[in-house]
CSV table of N, CA, C and O in Angstrom, one decimal:
chain,number,residue,atom,x,y,z
A,368,MET,N,-19.7,32.4,-15.1
A,368,MET,CA,-19.7,31.3,-16.0
A,368,MET,C,-18.4,30.5,-15.9
A,368,MET,O,-17.4,31.1,-15.7
A,369,TRP,N,-18.5,29.3,-15.9
A,369,TRP,CA,-17.3,28.4,-15.9
A,369,TRP,C,-16.7,28.4,-17.3
A,369,TRP,O,-17.4,28.4,-18.3
A,370,GLN,N,-15.4,28.4,-17.3
A,370,GLN,CA,-14.6,28.3,-18.5
A,370,GLN,C,-13.4,27.4,-18.4
A,370,GLN,O,-12.7,27.5,-17.3
A,371,LEU,N,-13.2,26.6,-19.4
A,371,LEU,CA,-12.0,25.8,-19.4
A,371,LEU,C,-10.8,26.7,-19.8
A,371,LEU,O,-10.9,27.2,-20.9
A,372,ASP,N,-9.9,27.0,-18.9
A,372,ASP,CA,-8.8,27.9,-19.2
A,372,ASP,C,-7.7,27.2,-20.0
A,372,ASP,O,-7.3,27.8,-21.0
A,373,LYS,N,-7.2,26.1,-19.5
A,373,LYS,CA,-6.2,25.4,-20.3
A,373,LYS,C,-6.0,24.0,-19.7
A,373,LYS,O,-6.5,23.7,-18.6
A,374,GLN,N,-5.2,23.2,-20.5
A,374,GLN,CA,-4.9,21.9,-20.0
A,374,GLN,C,-3.4,21.8,-19.7
A,374,GLN,O,-2.6,22.2,-20.6
A,375,ASP,N,-3.1,21.3,-18.6
A,375,ASP,CA,-1.6,21.2,-18.2
A,375,ASP,C,-1.0,20.0,-19.0
A,375,ASP,O,-1.5,18.8,-18.9
A,376,PRO,N,0.0,20.2,-19.8
A,376,PRO,CA,0.5,19.2,-20.7
A,376,PRO,C,1.2,18.1,-19.9
A,376,PRO,O,1.4,17.0,-20.4
A,377,VAL,N,1.8,18.4,-18.7
A,377,VAL,CA,2.4,17.4,-17.9
A,377,VAL,C,1.5,16.5,-17.2
A,377,VAL,O,1.5,15.2,-17.3
A,378,SER,N,0.6,17.1,-16.4
A,378,SER,CA,-0.3,16.3,-15.6
A,378,SER,C,-1.6,16.0,-16.3
A,378,SER,O,-2.3,15.0,-15.9
A,379,GLY,N,-2.0,16.7,-17.3
A,379,GLY,CA,-3.2,16.5,-18.1
A,379,GLY,C,-4.4,17.2,-17.4
A,379,GLY,O,-5.5,17.1,-17.9
A,380,SER,N,-4.1,17.7,-16.2
A,380,SER,CA,-5.3,18.4,-15.4
A,380,SER,C,-5.8,19.6,-16.2
A,380,SER,O,-5.2,20.2,-17.0
A,381,LEU,N,-7.1,19.8,-16.0
A,381,LEU,CA,-7.8,20.8,-16.7
A,381,LEU,C,-8.0,22.0,-15.7
A,381,LEU,O,-8.6,21.9,-14.7
A,382,LEU,N,-7.5,23.2,-16.0
A,382,LEU,CA,-7.6,24.5,-15.2
A,382,LEU,C,-8.9,25.1,-15.6
A,382,LEU,O,-9.2,25.4,-16.8
A,383,LEU,N,-9.7,25.4,-14.6
A,383,LEU,CA,-11.0,26.0,-14.8
A,383,LEU,C,-11.1,27.4,-14.1
A,383,LEU,O,-10.5,27.6,-13.1
A,384,THR,N,-11.9,28.3,-14.7
A,384,THR,CA,-12.0,29.6,-14.1
A,384,THR,C,-13.5,29.9,-14.0
A,384,THR,O,-14.4,29.4,-14.8
A,385,HIS,N,-13.9,30.8,-13.1
A,385,HIS,CA,-15.3,31.4,-13.0
A,385,HIS,C,-15.2,32.7,-12.2
A,385,HIS,O,-14.5,32.7,-11.2
A,386,PRO,N,-15.8,33.7,-12.8
A,386,PRO,CA,-15.7,35.0,-12.1
A,386,PRO,C,-16.3,34.9,-10.7
A,386,PRO,O,-17.3,34.3,-10.4
A,387,GLY,N,-15.5,35.5,-9.7
A,387,GLY,CA,-16.0,35.5,-8.3
A,387,GLY,C,-15.7,34.2,-7.7
A,387,GLY,O,-16.2,34.0,-6.5
A,388,LEU,N,-15.0,33.2,-8.3
A,388,LEU,CA,-14.7,32.0,-7.6
A,388,LEU,C,-13.7,32.2,-6.5
A,388,LEU,O,-12.7,32.8,-6.6
A,389,ASP,N,-14.1,31.7,-5.3
A,389,ASP,CA,-13.2,31.7,-4.1
A,389,ASP,C,-13.6,30.6,-3.2
A,389,ASP,O,-14.5,29.8,-3.5
A,390,GLU,N,-13.0,30.5,-2.1
A,390,GLU,CA,-13.2,29.4,-1.1
A,390,GLU,C,-14.6,29.3,-0.7
A,390,GLU,O,-15.1,28.2,-0.5
A,391,THR,N,-15.3,30.4,-0.4
A,391,THR,CA,-16.7,30.3,0.0
A,391,THR,C,-17.7,30.1,-1.1
A,391,THR,O,-18.8,29.6,-0.9
A,392,SER,N,-17.4,30.6,-2.3
A,392,SER,CA,-18.3,30.4,-3.4
A,392,SER,C,-18.2,29.1,-4.1
A,392,SER,O,-19.2,28.7,-4.8
A,393,PHE,N,-17.1,28.4,-4.0
A,393,PHE,CA,-16.9,27.1,-4.7
A,393,PHE,C,-18.1,26.2,-4.5
A,393,PHE,O,-18.6,25.6,-5.5
A,394,PRO,N,-18.5,25.9,-3.3
A,394,PRO,CA,-19.6,24.9,-3.1
A,394,PRO,C,-20.9,25.2,-3.8
A,394,PRO,O,-21.7,24.3,-4.2
A,395,ALA,N,-21.2,26.5,-4.0
A,395,ALA,CA,-22.4,27.0,-4.6
A,395,ALA,C,-22.2,27.0,-6.1
A,395,ALA,O,-23.2,26.7,-6.9
A,396,LEU,N,-21.0,27.2,-6.6
A,396,LEU,CA,-20.8,27.3,-8.1
A,396,LEU,C,-20.5,25.9,-8.8
A,396,LEU,O,-20.8,25.7,-9.9
A,397,ALA,N,-19.8,25.1,-8.0
A,397,ALA,CA,-19.4,23.8,-8.6
A,397,ALA,C,-20.5,22.9,-9.2
A,397,ALA,O,-20.3,22.2,-10.2
A,398,PRO,N,-21.7,22.9,-8.6
A,398,PRO,CA,-22.8,22.1,-9.1
A,398,PRO,C,-23.2,22.4,-10.6
A,398,PRO,O,-23.5,21.5,-11.3
A,399,THR,N,-23.0,23.6,-11.0
A,399,THR,CA,-23.3,24.0,-12.3
A,399,THR,C,-22.3,23.3,-13.3
A,399,THR,O,-22.7,22.8,-14.4
A,400,LEU,N,-21.0,23.3,-12.9
A,400,LEU,CA,-20.0,22.6,-13.7
A,400,LEU,C,-20.3,21.1,-13.8
A,400,LEU,O,-20.2,20.4,-14.8
A,401,LEU,N,-20.7,20.5,-12.6
A,401,LEU,CA,-21.0,19.1,-12.5
A,401,LEU,C,-22.1,18.7,-13.5
A,401,LEU,O,-22.0,17.7,-14.2
A,402,ALA,N,-23.1,19.6,-13.5
A,402,ALA,CA,-24.3,19.2,-14.3
A,402,ALA,C,-23.9,19.4,-15.8
A,402,ALA,O,-24.3,18.5,-16.6
A,403,ALA,N,-23.3,20.4,-16.1
A,403,ALA,CA,-22.9,20.7,-17.5
A,403,ALA,C,-22.0,19.6,-18.1
A,403,ALA,O,-22.1,19.3,-19.3
A,404,TRP,N,-21.1,19.1,-17.3
A,404,TRP,CA,-20.1,18.1,-17.8
A,404,TRP,C,-20.6,16.7,-17.5
A,404,TRP,O,-19.9,15.8,-17.7
A,405,GLU,N,-21.8,16.6,-16.9
A,405,GLU,CA,-22.3,15.2,-16.6
A,405,GLU,C,-21.5,14.4,-15.6
A,405,GLU,O,-21.2,13.3,-15.8
A,406,LEU,N,-21.0,15.1,-14.6
A,406,LEU,CA,-20.2,14.5,-13.6
A,406,LEU,C,-21.1,14.3,-12.4
A,406,LEU,O,-22.0,15.1,-12.0
A,407,ARG,N,-20.9,13.1,-11.7
A,407,ARG,CA,-21.7,12.8,-10.5
A,407,ARG,C,-20.8,12.9,-9.3
A,407,ARG,O,-19.7,12.4,-9.1
A,408,LEU,N,-21.3,13.7,-8.3
A,408,LEU,CA,-20.6,13.9,-7.0
A,408,LEU,C,-20.6,12.6,-6.3
A,408,LEU,O,-21.6,12.0,-6.0
A,409,VAL,N,-19.4,12.1,-5.8
A,409,VAL,CA,-19.2,10.9,-5.0
A,409,VAL,C,-18.9,11.3,-3.6
A,409,VAL,O,-19.5,10.8,-2.6
A,410,GLU,N,-18.1,12.3,-3.4
A,410,GLU,CA,-17.5,12.6,-2.0
A,410,GLU,C,-17.1,14.0,-2.0
A,410,GLU,O,-16.4,14.4,-3.0
A,411,ARG,N,-17.2,14.7,-0.9
A,411,ARG,CA,-16.6,16.0,-0.7
A,411,ARG,C,-15.7,16.0,0.5
A,411,ARG,O,-16.0,15.5,1.5
A,412,GLU,N,-14.5,16.7,0.3
A,412,GLU,CA,-13.6,16.8,1.4
A,412,GLU,C,-13.3,18.4,1.4
A,412,GLU,O,-13.1,19.0,0.4
A,413,LEU,N,-13.2,18.8,2.7
A,413,LEU,CA,-12.8,20.3,2.9
A,413,LEU,C,-11.7,20.3,3.8
A,413,LEU,O,-11.7,19.8,4.9
A,414,GLY,N,-10.5,20.8,3.3
A,414,GLY,CA,-9.3,21.0,4.2
A,414,GLY,C,-9.2,22.4,4.6
A,414,GLY,O,-10.1,23.2,4.4
A,415,ALA,N,-8.0,22.7,5.2
A,415,ALA,CA,-7.9,24.1,5.7
A,415,ALA,C,-8.0,25.1,4.6
A,415,ALA,O,-8.4,26.3,4.8
A,416,ASP,N,-7.4,24.8,3.4
A,416,ASP,CA,-7.4,25.8,2.3
A,416,ASP,C,-7.8,25.1,1.0
A,416,ASP,O,-7.5,25.7,-0.1
A,417,ARG,N,-8.4,24.0,1.0
A,417,ARG,CA,-8.7,23.3,-0.2
A,417,ARG,C,-10.1,22.6,-0.2
A,417,ARG,O,-10.4,21.9,0.8
A,418,HIS,N,-10.8,22.6,-1.3
A,418,HIS,CA,-12.0,21.8,-1.5
A,418,HIS,C,-11.5,20.7,-2.5
A,418,HIS,O,-10.8,21.0,-3.5
A,419,CYS,N,-11.8,19.5,-2.2
A,419,CYS,CA,-11.6,18.3,-3.0
A,419,CYS,C,-12.8,17.5,-3.1
A,419,CYS,O,-13.2,16.9,-2.2
A,420,TRP,N,-13.3,17.5,-4.3
A,420,TRP,CA,-14.5,16.7,-4.6
A,420,TRP,C,-14.2,15.5,-5.5
A,420,TRP,O,-13.6,15.7,-6.5
A,421,VAL,N,-14.5,14.3,-5.1
A,421,VAL,CA,-14.4,13.2,-5.9
A,421,VAL,C,-15.7,13.1,-6.8
A,421,VAL,O,-16.8,13.1,-6.2
A,422,VAL,N,-15.5,13.1,-8.1
A,422,VAL,CA,-16.6,13.0,-9.0
A,422,VAL,C,-16.4,11.7,-10.0
A,422,VAL,O,-15.3,11.3,-10.1
A,423,ASP,N,-17.5,11.3,-10.5
A,423,ASP,CA,-17.5,10.1,-11.3
A,423,ASP,C,-18.0,10.6,-12.7
A,423,ASP,O,-18.9,11.3,-12.9
A,424,PHE,N,-17.3,10.1,-13.8
A,424,PHE,CA,-17.7,10.3,-15.1
A,424,PHE,C,-17.7,9.0,-15.8
A,424,PHE,O,-16.6,8.4,-16.1
A,425,GLU,N,-18.8,8.4,-16.1
A,425,GLU,CA,-18.9,7.1,-16.8
A,425,GLU,C,-18.0,6.0,-16.2
A,425,GLU,O,-17.3,5.3,-16.9
A,426,GLY,N,-18.0,6.0,-14.9
A,426,GLY,CA,-17.2,5.0,-14.1
A,426,GLY,C,-15.8,5.3,-13.8
A,426,GLY,O,-15.1,4.5,-13.2
A,427,SER,N,-15.3,6.5,-14.3
A,427,SER,CA,-14.0,6.9,-13.9
A,427,SER,C,-14.0,7.9,-12.9
A,427,SER,O,-14.9,8.9,-12.9
A,428,LYS,N,-13.1,7.9,-11.9
A,428,LYS,CA,-13.1,8.8,-10.8
A,428,LYS,C,-12.1,9.9,-11.2
A,428,LYS,O,-11.0,9.7,-11.6
A,429,LEU,N,-12.6,11.2,-10.9
A,429,LEU,CA,-11.8,12.4,-11.2
A,429,LEU,C,-11.8,13.2,-9.9
A,429,LEU,O,-12.8,13.1,-9.1
A,430,LEU,N,-10.9,14.1,-9.7
A,430,LEU,CA,-10.9,15.0,-8.6
A,430,LEU,C,-11.2,16.4,-9.1
A,430,LEU,O,-10.4,16.9,-10.0
A,431,LEU,N,-12.2,17.1,-8.6
A,431,LEU,CA,-12.4,18.5,-8.8
A,431,LEU,C,-11.9,19.2,-7.6
A,431,LEU,O,-12.4,19.0,-6.5
A,432,GLN,N,-10.9,20.1,-7.8
A,432,GLN,CA,-10.3,20.7,-6.6
A,432,GLN,C,-10.3,22.2,-6.8
A,432,GLN,O,-10.1,22.8,-7.8
A,433,TYR,N,-10.3,22.9,-5.7
A,433,TYR,CA,-10.2,24.3,-5.5
A,433,TYR,C,-9.2,24.7,-4.4
A,433,TYR,O,-9.4,24.1,-3.3
A,434,GLU,N,-8.1,25.4,-4.7
A,434,GLU,CA,-7.1,25.7,-3.7
A,434,GLU,C,-7.1,27.2,-3.4
A,434,GLU,O,-7.0,28.0,-4.3
A,435,HIS,N,-7.4,27.5,-2.2
A,435,HIS,CA,-7.6,28.9,-1.7
A,435,HIS,C,-6.4,29.8,-2.0
A,435,HIS,O,-6.5,30.9,-2.6
A,436,TYR,N,-5.2,29.4,-1.5
A,436,TYR,CA,-4.1,30.3,-1.6
A,436,TYR,C,-3.6,30.6,-3.0
A,436,TYR,O,-3.1,31.7,-3.3
A,437,GLY,N,-3.7,29.6,-3.8
A,437,GLY,CA,-3.4,29.8,-5.3
A,437,GLY,C,-4.5,30.4,-6.1
A,437,GLY,O,-4.3,30.7,-7.2
A,438,GLU,N,-5.7,30.4,-5.5
A,438,GLU,CA,-7.0,30.8,-6.2
A,438,GLU,C,-7.1,30.0,-7.5
A,438,GLU,O,-7.2,30.7,-8.6
A,439,VAL,N,-7.0,28.7,-7.5
A,439,VAL,CA,-7.0,27.9,-8.7
A,439,VAL,C,-8.0,26.7,-8.5
A,439,VAL,O,-8.1,26.2,-7.4
A,440,CYS,N,-8.6,26.4,-9.6
A,440,CYS,CA,-9.6,25.3,-9.7
A,440,CYS,C,-9.2,24.4,-10.8
A,440,CYS,O,-8.8,24.9,-11.9
A,441,TRP,N,-9.2,23.1,-10.6
A,441,TRP,CA,-8.8,22.1,-11.6
A,441,TRP,C,-9.4,20.8,-11.4
A,441,TRP,O,-9.9,20.5,-10.4
A,442,ILE,N,-9.5,20.0,-12.5
A,442,ILE,CA,-9.9,18.7,-12.6
A,442,ILE,C,-8.7,17.8,-12.9
A,442,ILE,O,-8.0,18.1,-13.9
A,443,GLU,N,-8.5,16.7,-12.2
A,443,GLU,CA,-7.4,15.8,-12.5
A,443,GLU,C,-8.0,14.3,-12.4
A,443,GLU,O,-9.0,14.1,-11.7
A,444,ALA,N,-7.3,13.5,-13.0
A,444,ALA,CA,-7.7,12.0,-13.0
A,444,ALA,C,-7.1,11.4,-11.7
A,444,ALA,O,-6.0,11.7,-11.3
A,445,CYS,N,-7.9,10.5,-11.1
A,445,CYS,CA,-7.4,9.8,-10.0
A,445,CYS,C,-6.5,8.6,-10.4
A,445,CYS,O,-5.6,8.2,-9.7
A,446,HIS,N,-6.7,8.1,-11.6
A,446,HIS,CA,-5.8,7.0,-12.1
A,446,HIS,C,-5.1,7.4,-13.4
A,446,HIS,O,-5.8,8.0,-14.2
A,447,PRO,N,-3.9,7.2,-13.6
A,447,PRO,CA,-3.2,7.6,-14.8
A,447,PRO,C,-3.8,7.1,-16.1
A,447,PRO,O,-3.9,7.8,-17.1
A,448,ASP,N,-4.6,6.0,-16.1
A,448,ASP,CA,-5.2,5.5,-17.3
A,448,ASP,C,-6.4,6.4,-17.7
A,448,ASP,O,-6.8,6.3,-18.9
A,449,ASP,N,-6.9,7.2,-16.8
A,449,ASP,CA,-8.0,8.1,-17.1
A,449,ASP,C,-7.6,9.5,-17.6
A,449,ASP,O,-8.4,10.3,-17.9
A,450,ARG,N,-6.2,9.6,-17.9
A,450,ARG,CA,-5.8,10.9,-18.4
A,450,ARG,C,-6.5,11.1,-19.8
A,450,ARG,O,-6.7,12.2,-20.2
A,451,VAL,N,-6.7,10.0,-20.5
A,451,VAL,CA,-7.3,10.2,-21.9
A,451,VAL,C,-8.7,10.8,-21.8
A,451,VAL,O,-9.1,11.5,-22.7
A,452,LEU,N,-9.3,10.4,-20.7
A,452,LEU,CA,-10.7,11.0,-20.5
A,452,LEU,C,-10.6,12.6,-20.3
A,452,LEU,O,-11.5,13.3,-20.8
A,453,LEU,N,-9.5,13.0,-19.6
A,453,LEU,CA,-9.4,14.5,-19.5
A,453,LEU,C,-9.1,15.1,-20.8
A,453,LEU,O,-9.6,16.3,-21.1
A,454,ASP,N,-8.4,14.5,-21.7
A,454,ASP,CA,-8.2,15.0,-23.1
A,454,ASP,C,-9.6,15.1,-23.8
A,454,ASP,O,-9.8,16.1,-24.5
A,455,TRP,N,-10.4,14.0,-23.6
A,455,TRP,CA,-11.7,14.0,-24.3
A,455,TRP,C,-12.5,15.2,-23.7
A,455,TRP,O,-13.2,15.9,-24.4
A,456,LEU,N,-12.6,15.3,-22.4
A,456,LEU,CA,-13.4,16.4,-21.7
A,456,LEU,C,-12.9,17.8,-22.2
A,456,LEU,O,-13.7,18.7,-22.5
A,457,ALA,N,-11.6,17.9,-22.4
A,457,ALA,CA,-11.0,19.2,-22.8
A,457,ALA,C,-11.5,19.5,-24.2
A,457,ALA,O,-11.9,20.6,-24.5
A,458,ARG,N,-11.5,18.5,-25.1
A,458,ARG,CA,-12.0,18.8,-26.4
A,458,ARG,C,-13.5,19.1,-26.5
A,458,ARG,O,-13.9,19.9,-27.2
A,459,GLN,N,-14.2,18.4,-25.6
A,459,GLN,CA,-15.7,18.6,-25.6
A,459,GLN,C,-16.1,20.0,-25.1
A,459,GLN,O,-17.1,20.6,-25.6
A,460,HIS,N,-15.3,20.5,-24.2
A,460,HIS,CA,-15.7,21.7,-23.5
A,460,HIS,C,-14.8,22.9,-23.8
A,460,HIS,O,-14.9,24.0,-23.2
A,461,ALA,N,-13.9,22.8,-24.8
A,461,ALA,CA,-13.0,23.9,-25.2
A,461,ALA,C,-13.8,25.1,-25.7
A,461,ALA,O,-14.7,24.9,-26.5
A,462,GLY,N,-13.5,26.2,-25.1
A,462,GLY,CA,-14.2,27.4,-25.5
A,462,GLY,C,-15.6,27.6,-25.1
A,462,GLY,O,-16.3,28.6,-25.3
A,463,GLN,N,-16.1,26.6,-24.3
A,463,GLN,CA,-17.5,26.6,-23.9
A,463,GLN,C,-17.6,27.4,-22.6
A,463,GLN,O,-16.7,27.2,-21.7
A,464,ARG,N,-18.6,28.3,-22.5
A,464,ARG,CA,-18.7,29.0,-21.2
A,464,ARG,C,-20.0,28.5,-20.5
A,464,ARG,O,-21.0,28.4,-21.1
A,465,LEU,N,-19.9,28.0,-19.3
A,465,LEU,CA,-21.0,27.4,-18.6
A,465,LEU,C,-21.6,28.4,-17.6
A,465,LEU,O,-21.0,28.8,-16.6
A,466,HIS,N,-22.8,28.8,-17.8
A,466,HIS,CA,-23.5,29.8,-16.9
A,466,HIS,C,-24.1,29.2,-15.7
A,466,HIS,O,-24.6,28.1,-15.8
A,467,SER,N,-23.9,29.8,-14.6
A,467,SER,CA,-24.6,29.4,-13.4
A,467,SER,C,-26.1,29.8,-13.6
A,467,SER,O,-26.4,30.7,-14.3
A,468,LYS,N,-27.0,29.2,-12.9
A,468,LYS,CA,-28.4,29.4,-13.2
A,468,LYS,C,-28.9,30.8,-12.8
A,468,LYS,O,-29.7,31.3,-13.5
A,469,ASP,N,-28.1,31.5,-11.9
A,469,ASP,CA,-28.5,32.9,-11.6
A,469,ASP,C,-27.8,34.0,-12.5
A,469,ASP,O,-28.1,35.1,-12.4
A,470,GLU,N,-27.0,33.5,-13.5
A,470,GLU,CA,-26.3,34.4,-14.3
A,470,GLU,C,-27.1,34.6,-15.7
A,470,GLU,O,-26.7,35.5,-16.5
A,471,GLY,N,-28.0,33.8,-15.9
A,471,GLY,CA,-28.7,33.9,-17.2
A,471,GLY,C,-28.0,33.3,-18.4
A,471,GLY,O,-26.9,32.7,-18.1
A,472,VAL,N,-28.4,33.4,-19.6
A,472,VAL,CA,-27.7,32.8,-20.7
A,472,VAL,C,-27.1,33.8,-21.6
A,472,VAL,O,-27.5,34.9,-21.8
């Protein structure tokens, strides 16, 4: 299940966790998060140790990223004006656990 772990007060980015999340499971697990948060996938990039997905939320571009070496997943705003959107998403999903379809409810 996806869970909002915390919000970075400096960058505004939202740190996300999911049991078993790693470099190979990210592509299979991320669509559950996108659906639950009503994010639309725009583009996927895969680097040597990082997944970076550009997603859209109501016309604002966000980055959903997973970094292998730090074993960390986060969402950040592409544009500083959209940091307020991250605040809103954090309030909407605070304490919410998002189950993958194979995990049951």
